[in-house]
Short mmCIF file of C-alpha atoms in Angstrom, two decimals:
data_model
loop_
_atom_site.label_atom_id
_atom_site.label_comp_id
_atom_site.label_asym_id
_atom_site.label_seq_id
_atom_site.Cartn_x
_atom_site.Cartn_y
_atom_site.Cartn_z
CA MET A 54 -2.51 -35.91 14.52
CA SER A 55 -5.64 -33.73 14.05
CA THR A 56 -7.61 -33.80 10.85
CA LEU A 57 -10.01 -31.42 9.17
CA ARG A 58 -13.26 -32.69 7.72
CA LEU A 59 -13.95 -31.20 4.32
CA LEU A 60 -17.11 -31.12 2.19
CA ASP A 61 -17.34 -30.80 -1.57
CA ALA A 62 -20.14 -29.55 -3.79
CA ALA A 63 -21.41 -33.11 -4.34
CA GLY A 64 -21.75 -33.67 -0.61
CA ALA A 65 -18.74 -35.99 -0.33
CA VAL A 66 -16.55 -35.71 2.74
CA THR A 67 -12.77 -36.07 2.97
CA ASP A 68 -10.15 -35.46 5.61
CA ALA A 69 -7.01 -33.35 5.51
CA GLU A 70 -4.19 -33.09 8.00
CA LEU A 71 -4.47 -29.99 10.20
CA ARG A 72 -1.24 -28.06 9.82
CA GLU A 73 0.40 -26.09 12.59
CA GLY A 74 0.01 -22.34 12.20
CA GLY A 75 2.76 -20.19 10.82
CA GLU A 76 5.14 -19.10 13.57
CA TYR A 77 5.14 -15.46 12.60
CA SER A 78 6.32 -12.64 14.85
CA ARG A 79 4.94 -9.15 15.15
CA PRO A 80 7.30 -6.48 13.86
CA SER A 81 9.50 -4.72 16.35
CA SER A 82 9.57 -1.52 14.27
CA PRO A 83 7.32 0.00 11.57
CA LEU A 84 7.19 -1.77 8.23
CA GLN A 85 9.36 0.04 5.70
CA SER A 86 9.31 -1.49 2.22
CA ARG A 87 5.57 -1.25 1.54
CA VAL A 88 2.63 0.75 2.86
CA ALA A 89 -0.07 -1.84 3.66
CA TYR A 90 -3.66 -1.45 4.82
CA ALA A 91 -6.10 -4.25 5.76
CA ALA A 92 -9.63 -3.38 4.81
CA ALA A 93 -11.54 -4.43 7.93
CA HIS A 94 -15.04 -5.82 8.39
CA VAL A 95 -17.55 -5.20 11.16
CA VAL A 96 -18.79 -7.70 13.78
CA PRO A 97 -22.48 -7.67 14.74
CA LYS A 98 -23.91 -8.29 18.15
CA VAL A 99 -24.77 -11.97 18.43
CA HIS A 100 -28.17 -11.38 20.02
CA ALA A 101 -29.21 -8.42 17.87
CA ASP A 102 -31.60 -8.24 14.90
CA ASN A 103 -28.99 -8.00 12.14
CA THR A 104 -31.36 -9.43 9.56
CA PRO A 105 -31.70 -8.14 5.98
CA GLY A 106 -33.01 -4.58 5.89
CA GLN A 107 -32.39 -3.79 9.57
CA PRO A 108 -29.95 -1.12 10.79
CA ALA A 109 -26.53 -2.51 11.71
CA ASP A 110 -26.26 -3.31 15.46
CA ILE A 111 -22.49 -3.66 15.92
CA ASP A 112 -20.49 -5.42 18.55
CA TRP A 113 -18.05 -2.55 19.08
CA ASP A 114 -15.73 -4.43 21.41
CA SER A 115 -15.03 -7.21 18.88
CA THR A 116 -15.02 -4.80 15.92
CA LEU A 117 -12.47 -2.45 17.43
CA ALA A 118 -10.39 -5.27 18.89
CA PHE A 119 -9.99 -6.61 15.36
CA ARG A 120 -8.54 -3.28 14.32
CA ARG A 121 -6.16 -3.21 17.29
CA ASN A 122 -4.93 -6.64 16.20
CA VAL A 123 -4.25 -5.37 12.71
CA TYR A 124 -2.22 -2.51 14.13
CA SER A 125 -0.21 -4.87 16.32
CA TRP A 126 1.06 -6.55 13.17
CA GLY A 127 2.29 -3.27 11.66
CA LEU A 128 -0.47 -2.84 9.09
CA GLY A 129 -2.77 0.15 8.71
CA VAL A 130 -6.55 -0.13 8.74
CA ALA A 131 -8.84 0.82 5.86
CA ASP A 132 -12.24 1.23 7.43
CA ALA A 133 -15.84 1.90 6.43
CA MET A 134 -15.14 0.59 2.96
CA ASP A 135 -16.58 -2.26 0.93
CA THR A 136 -15.29 -4.94 3.36
CA ALA A 137 -17.26 -3.22 6.15
CA GLN A 138 -20.40 -3.77 4.00
CA ARG A 139 -20.89 -0.27 2.60
CA ASN A 140 -24.01 -0.50 0.43
CA MET A 141 -24.53 -4.06 1.71
CA GLY A 142 -25.80 -3.68 5.28
CA LEU A 143 -23.83 -0.90 6.93
CA ASP A 144 -26.30 2.02 7.17
CA ALA A 145 -25.31 5.69 7.28
CA ALA A 146 -25.54 6.13 11.05
CA ALA A 147 -23.41 3.06 11.70
CA THR A 148 -20.90 4.23 9.08
CA ARG A 149 -20.39 7.56 10.82
CA GLU A 150 -20.02 5.89 14.21
CA LEU A 151 -17.55 3.39 12.80
CA ILE A 152 -15.41 6.15 11.30
CA ALA A 153 -15.34 8.11 14.56
CA ARG A 154 -14.60 5.07 16.72
CA SER A 155 -11.99 3.67 14.35
CA ALA A 156 -10.17 7.00 14.15
CA GLU A 157 -10.06 7.14 17.95
CA VAL A 158 -8.56 3.60 18.10
CA ALA A 159 -5.96 4.58 15.51
CA ARG A 160 -4.87 7.47 17.70
CA GLU A 161 -4.69 5.25 20.72
CA GLU A 162 -2.65 2.62 18.92
CA GLY A 163 -0.48 4.98 16.92
CA GLY A 164 -1.76 3.34 13.76
CA SER A 165 -2.59 4.68 10.29
CA VAL A 166 -6.30 4.63 9.30
CA VAL A 167 -8.02 5.60 6.13
CA VAL A 168 -11.79 5.49 5.70
CA GLY A 169 -14.30 5.44 2.90
CA VAL A 170 -15.93 8.66 1.69
CA ASN A 171 -18.98 8.17 -0.46
CA THR A 172 -22.45 9.54 -1.18
CA ASP A 173 -24.37 6.61 0.22
CA HIS A 174 -25.97 8.50 3.11
CA VAL A 175 -28.29 10.09 0.50
CA ALA A 176 -31.47 7.95 0.39
CA GLU A 177 -32.63 9.03 -3.08
CA SER A 178 -31.31 6.80 -5.86
CA HIS A 179 -31.06 9.58 -8.43
CA ILE A 180 -29.57 13.00 -7.62
CA THR A 181 -27.95 15.76 -9.61
CA LEU A 182 -24.22 16.28 -10.15
CA ASP A 183 -24.26 19.21 -7.71
CA GLN A 184 -25.91 17.00 -5.12
CA VAL A 185 -23.28 14.31 -5.67
CA ILE A 186 -20.58 16.90 -5.05
CA ASP A 187 -22.29 18.14 -1.88
CA ALA A 188 -22.78 14.57 -0.58
CA TYR A 189 -19.11 13.72 -1.17
CA LYS A 190 -18.04 16.91 0.56
CA GLU A 191 -20.25 16.22 3.58
CA GLN A 192 -18.62 12.81 4.18
CA LEU A 193 -15.17 14.15 3.35
CA HIS A 194 -15.33 16.94 5.87
CA PHE A 195 -16.67 14.62 8.57
CA THR A 196 -13.77 12.26 7.91
CA GLU A 197 -11.27 15.05 8.10
CA GLU A 198 -12.80 16.20 11.38
CA GLN A 199 -12.22 12.73 12.84
CA GLY A 200 -8.55 12.80 11.82
CA ALA A 201 -8.77 9.84 9.42
CA GLY A 202 -7.34 9.75 5.93
CA PRO A 203 -10.03 9.95 3.23
CA VAL A 204 -10.56 7.32 0.54
CA LEU A 205 -12.83 8.75 -2.13
CA MET A 206 -14.92 5.71 -3.04
CA ALA A 207 -16.70 5.19 -6.36
CA SER A 208 -20.26 6.57 -6.07
CA ARG A 209 -23.32 4.74 -7.40
CA HIS A 210 -25.07 8.12 -7.55
CA LEU A 211 -22.34 9.50 -9.80
CA ALA A 212 -22.36 6.39 -12.00
CA ARG A 213 -26.13 6.89 -12.53
CA VAL A 214 -26.17 10.61 -13.31
CA ALA A 215 -22.90 11.08 -15.23
CA GLU A 216 -23.37 11.46 -18.93
CA SER A 217 -19.76 11.87 -19.95
CA ALA A 218 -16.19 11.70 -18.78
CA ASP A 219 -16.31 15.44 -18.21
CA ASP A 220 -18.99 14.94 -15.55
CA TYR A 221 -16.52 12.73 -13.65
CA ARG A 222 -13.75 15.33 -14.12
CA ARG A 223 -16.02 18.04 -12.75
CA VAL A 224 -17.17 16.15 -9.68
CA TYR A 225 -13.71 14.94 -8.69
CA ARG A 226 -12.17 18.35 -9.40
CA GLU A 227 -14.58 20.10 -7.05
CA VAL A 228 -14.37 17.45 -4.31
CA LEU A 229 -10.54 17.31 -4.43
CA SER A 230 -10.42 21.11 -4.32
CA SER A 231 -12.26 21.07 -1.02
CA ALA A 232 -9.99 18.45 0.61
CA THR A 233 -7.67 19.68 3.34
CA VAL A 234 -5.46 16.55 3.22
CA PRO A 235 -4.45 14.34 0.26
CA VAL A 236 -6.97 11.61 -0.50
CA VAL A 237 -6.84 8.12 -2.01
CA LEU A 238 -9.03 7.59 -5.04
CA HIS A 239 -10.72 4.18 -5.23
CA TRP A 240 -11.60 2.70 -8.61
CA LEU A 241 -13.92 -0.25 -7.90
CA GLY A 242 -14.64 -2.63 -10.70
CA THR A 243 -17.93 -4.22 -11.65
CA ALA A 244 -17.00 -7.58 -10.17
CA PHE A 245 -17.32 -5.84 -6.78
CA ASP A 246 -20.30 -3.64 -7.72
CA PRO A 247 -22.14 -4.10 -11.01
CA GLU A 248 -23.86 -0.71 -10.51
CA LEU A 249 -20.53 0.99 -11.24
CA ALA A 250 -20.39 -0.04 -14.86
CA GLY A 251 -18.93 2.65 -17.12
CA TYR A 252 -17.23 4.47 -14.26
CA PHE A 253 -15.00 7.36 -15.34
CA GLY A 254 -17.07 7.48 -18.52
CA ALA A 255 -16.13 4.23 -20.28
CA ASP A 256 -16.53 0.46 -20.05
CA ASP A 257 -12.95 -0.34 -21.15
CA TRP A 258 -10.23 0.28 -18.62
CA GLN A 259 -7.86 1.91 -21.11
CA THR A 260 -10.23 4.82 -21.82
CA ALA A 261 -11.43 5.10 -18.24
CA SER A 262 -7.87 5.11 -16.86
CA ALA A 263 -7.01 8.10 -19.06
CA VAL A 264 -9.85 10.03 -17.40
CA LEU A 265 -8.61 8.95 -13.95
CA LEU A 266 -5.11 10.09 -14.77
CA ASP A 267 -6.45 13.43 -16.03
CA ILE A 268 -8.22 13.93 -12.71
CA ILE A 269 -5.05 13.18 -10.77
CA GLY A 270 -2.89 15.25 -13.06
CA GLU A 271 -4.98 18.37 -12.48
CA GLN A 272 -4.32 18.26 -8.68
CA PRO A 273 -1.60 15.78 -7.90
CA ASP A 274 -0.83 17.45 -4.59
CA ARG A 275 -4.33 16.52 -3.36
CA VAL A 276 -4.05 12.83 -4.24
CA ALA A 277 -2.13 10.54 -1.91
CA GLY A 278 -2.72 7.48 -4.03
CA VAL A 279 -5.03 5.32 -6.10
CA LYS A 280 -6.59 2.02 -5.10
CA MET A 281 -7.25 -0.16 -8.15
CA SER A 282 -9.85 -2.95 -7.64
CA LEU A 283 -10.39 -4.23 -11.18
CA LEU A 284 -8.91 -7.70 -10.54
CA ASN A 285 -6.72 -7.03 -13.61
CA ALA A 286 -3.01 -6.78 -13.10
CA GLU A 287 -2.37 -5.29 -16.52
CA SER A 288 -4.59 -2.27 -15.86
CA GLU A 289 -3.00 -1.64 -12.46
CA ILE A 290 0.54 -1.77 -13.82
CA SER A 291 -0.39 0.53 -16.70
CA VAL A 292 -1.87 3.19 -14.39
CA ARG A 293 0.92 2.71 -11.85
CA GLU A 294 3.59 3.55 -14.46
CA GLN A 295 1.80 6.80 -15.35
CA LEU A 296 1.13 8.18 -11.89
CA PRO A 297 2.71 11.54 -10.97
CA GLN A 298 5.64 11.49 -8.58
CA GLY A 299 4.43 11.14 -4.99
CA VAL A 300 1.12 9.41 -5.83
CA ARG A 301 1.09 5.82 -4.63
CA MET A 302 -0.56 2.80 -6.29
CA PHE A 303 -2.42 0.75 -3.69
CA THR A 304 -3.35 -2.59 -5.10
CA GLY A 305 -6.90 -3.68 -4.50
CA ASP A 306 -6.37 -6.72 -6.70
CA ASP A 307 -7.17 -9.68 -4.42
CA PHE A 308 -6.40 -12.12 -7.26
CA ASN A 309 -2.88 -10.94 -8.14
CA TYR A 310 -1.50 -9.04 -5.21
CA VAL A 311 1.60 -11.19 -4.62
CA GLY A 312 3.31 -10.13 -7.82
CA LEU A 313 1.95 -6.58 -7.79
CA ILE A 314 3.27 -5.88 -4.27
CA GLY A 315 6.51 -7.80 -4.82
CA GLY A 316 7.15 -6.07 -8.15
CA ASP A 317 10.68 -6.15 -9.50
CA THR A 318 12.08 -7.21 -6.12
CA THR A 319 10.57 -10.68 -6.71
CA ARG A 320 11.68 -11.15 -10.30
CA SER A 321 14.67 -13.28 -11.18
CA SER A 322 17.79 -11.60 -12.48
CA SER A 323 17.16 -13.18 -15.92
CA GLU A 324 13.88 -11.27 -16.32
CA GLU A 325 13.77 -7.85 -17.92
CA ARG A 326 13.34 -5.22 -15.26
CA SER A 327 11.45 -1.97 -15.57
CA THR A 328 13.41 1.19 -16.15
CA GLU A 329 14.23 3.34 -13.13
CA THR A 330 11.65 5.92 -14.25
CA LYS A 331 8.77 3.47 -13.80
CA ARG A 332 7.11 2.31 -10.61
CA THR A 333 8.19 -1.25 -9.94
CA HIS A 334 5.70 -2.26 -7.24
CA SER A 335 2.36 -1.46 -5.68
CA ASP A 336 1.55 -0.78 -2.05
CA ALA A 337 -1.48 -2.52 -0.62
CA LEU A 338 -5.06 -1.76 0.47
CA LEU A 339 -6.72 -5.14 0.54
CA GLY A 340 -9.67 -6.94 2.02
CA ALA A 341 -7.55 -10.06 1.69
CA PHE A 342 -5.09 -8.64 4.21
CA ALA A 343 -7.86 -8.52 6.86
CA ALA A 344 -8.21 -12.29 6.35
CA ILE A 345 -4.49 -13.06 6.51
CA THR A 346 -3.03 -10.23 8.63
CA PRO A 347 -0.17 -12.14 10.31
CA VAL A 348 0.88 -13.73 7.02
CA ALA A 349 0.79 -10.41 5.20
CA SER A 350 2.87 -8.77 7.91
CA ALA A 351 5.45 -11.54 7.88
CA ALA A 352 5.76 -11.29 4.12
CA ILE A 353 6.40 -7.55 4.17
CA GLN A 354 8.87 -8.06 7.04
CA ALA A 355 10.74 -10.42 4.69
CA LEU A 356 10.90 -7.65 2.05
CA ASP A 357 12.16 -5.28 4.73
CA ALA A 358 14.91 -7.81 5.46
CA GLY A 359 15.85 -7.94 1.77
CA ASP A 360 14.63 -11.50 1.29
CA PRO A 361 12.18 -11.54 -1.64
CA ALA A 362 12.35 -15.33 -1.86
CA ARG A 363 11.02 -15.59 1.67
CA TYR A 364 8.33 -13.04 0.80
CA LEU A 365 7.12 -15.30 -2.00
CA GLU A 366 7.37 -18.39 0.17
CA ILE A 367 5.13 -16.79 2.84
CA LEU A 368 2.62 -14.84 0.76
CA GLY A 369 2.48 -16.88 -2.43
CA PRO A 370 0.26 -19.69 -1.10
CA THR A 371 -2.32 -17.22 0.18
CA GLU A 372 -3.28 -16.07 -3.29
CA GLU A 373 -5.27 -19.22 -4.01
CA LEU A 374 -7.07 -18.72 -0.70
CA SER A 375 -7.87 -15.13 -1.63
CA ARG A 376 -9.17 -16.18 -5.04
CA GLN A 377 -11.58 -18.50 -3.28
CA VAL A 378 -12.72 -15.86 -0.82
CA PHE A 379 -13.20 -13.39 -3.73
CA ALA A 380 -14.69 -15.90 -6.16
CA ALA A 381 -17.76 -14.84 -8.21
CA PRO A 382 -20.05 -13.36 -7.20
CA THR A 383 -17.16 -11.34 -5.85
CA PHE A 384 -19.23 -8.85 -3.83
CA TYR A 385 -19.97 -11.68 -1.38
CA TYR A 386 -16.24 -11.87 -0.43
CA LYS A 387 -17.10 -10.18 2.87
CA THR A 388 -18.63 -13.44 3.99
CA GLY A 389 -15.27 -15.17 3.65
CA VAL A 390 -13.46 -12.40 5.54
CA ALA A 391 -15.91 -12.67 8.43
CA PHE A 392 -15.75 -16.47 8.34
CA LEU A 393 -11.96 -16.50 8.70
CA SER A 394 -12.21 -13.90 11.47
CA TRP A 395 -14.52 -16.28 13.35
CA LEU A 396 -12.29 -19.29 12.70
CA ASN A 397 -9.30 -17.35 13.99
CA GLY A 398 -11.02 -16.38 17.20
CA HIS A 399 -11.59 -12.67 16.50
CA GLN A 400 -15.34 -12.76 16.96
CA PRO A 401 -17.72 -14.89 19.01
CA ALA A 402 -19.94 -16.08 16.21
CA PHE A 403 -20.06 -16.42 12.44
CA GLN A 404 -22.60 -13.66 11.91
CA MET A 405 -22.73 -10.48 9.76
CA VAL A 406 -24.88 -7.41 9.59
CA GLY A 407 -27.69 -7.78 7.09
CA GLY A 408 -27.56 -11.57 7.51
CA LEU A 409 -24.77 -11.69 4.92
CA HIS A 410 -23.14 -14.71 6.59
CA SER A 411 -25.59 -16.86 4.55
CA ALA A 412 -24.19 -15.61 1.23
CA ARG A 413 -21.74 -18.50 0.69
CA SER A 414 -22.41 -22.23 0.57
CA LEU A 415 -21.01 -24.80 2.97
CA PRO A 416 -18.77 -26.36 0.30
CA HIS A 417 -17.45 -22.88 -0.58
CA LEU A 418 -16.56 -22.29 3.06
CA SER A 419 -15.02 -25.76 3.24
CA ARG A 420 -12.67 -24.84 0.43
CA ILE A 421 -11.76 -21.68 2.34
CA VAL A 422 -10.89 -23.83 5.35
CA GLU A 423 -8.80 -26.17 3.21
CA LEU A 424 -6.82 -23.34 1.59
CA ALA A 425 -6.39 -21.38 4.83
CA ASN A 426 -4.94 -24.54 6.41
CA ALA A 427 -2.62 -25.06 3.45
CA SER A 428 -1.37 -21.45 3.42
CA LEU A 429 -0.82 -21.26 7.22
CA ALA A 430 -3.57 -18.61 7.52
CA LEU A 431 -5.25 -20.35 10.49
CA GLU A 432 -3.91 -18.46 13.46
CA LYS A 433 -5.22 -21.01 16.03
CA PRO A 434 -5.58 -24.25 14.08
CA GLU A 435 -7.22 -26.26 16.83
CA LEU A 436 -9.75 -23.56 17.55
CA ALA A 437 -10.51 -23.26 13.84
CA ARG A 438 -10.96 -27.02 13.58
CA GLU A 439 -13.30 -27.03 16.61
CA ARG A 440 -15.44 -24.19 15.26
CA TRP A 441 -15.58 -25.58 11.71
CA HIS A 442 -16.52 -29.06 12.83
CA GLY A 443 -19.21 -27.64 15.05
CA MET A 444 -20.60 -25.75 12.07
CA LEU A 445 -20.56 -28.95 10.00
CA ARG A 446 -22.44 -30.88 12.70
CA LEU A 447 -25.01 -28.08 12.97
CA ASN A 448 -25.67 -28.54 9.29
CA GLY A 449 -26.01 -32.30 9.52
CA VAL A 450 -22.52 -33.30 8.44
CA ASP A 451 -20.71 -35.83 10.63
CA ALA A 452 -17.44 -34.31 11.90
#
């Protein structure tokens, strides 16, 4: 019997039994009951200078192979978004190349890809509203040219310059008017990016969500969906129930996704169900799903088979793992996603662009190992054990 060596914050070591991986199967047909995207990360070249402040030097073979693996499990890929280190190491040139390459892989694999559209290629920290609009349009049109679905990300530039909710309405109105395909709007909370405080013109989600719904209501045919990343299930459900017909809610809540995706299908018959006029579940666009792709696929396959109990059995245990990966400071969650990718054999080394692999402590990573083992998220348990124990030894811990 193999064991895992674990390390706590006090430096004490314990052992846990290494579990066999979940025996999950890739779907034989497209997933039906939910639309699900895994927000993918990027893999740097092992030998390159991917230190803080340097342009990203990406291992394209490993980066694109990761996306092919996601497609093989029936999930779509959300690319060039926060998980790919937008505003945290992925520079503008690398972002454009990632979008182009990822769109090409999606065509080759017959997969669905959406990518982040932002204003972050503009070097100046403060620009006008007109410049924000132009910057958004530049990235939007490039994305459309590549054949990828656009996700209109929250802009730091807009958060700085906007003086009222009407400024947000104006910017989004003009950008949406120029879109040739429906876009997903991404509302990113301050846990992920403190510079986005007061987005949509208010600090409280109730007021801000009314502005968001106004924006969507003006041009519902140009909005494919909304991704909510506030880590607040109440806010997501509230907005979800008010969305126009045909506009999807994509959960970005890496703390509460099990219930939000399951919705009424996972409630007991004794619980009060929503009326038929209300949305009863969210679809998914999650960084967490990049870390647990086979598990996420198996869970949705269970929903497709009409087995919500099996869905909960499979996906339920992963939520504690995701809460650890996304623990405060939440914007360092990318480190946990890359760490699990390395443990699972999807990249040759535990490295990140911008040196971000150093953003989490060894005990924090140990807890990720423990919870990944418990939730059957280790795809190759013996490989994960070997790599983890090697990392411990490198850091002076006997394993």
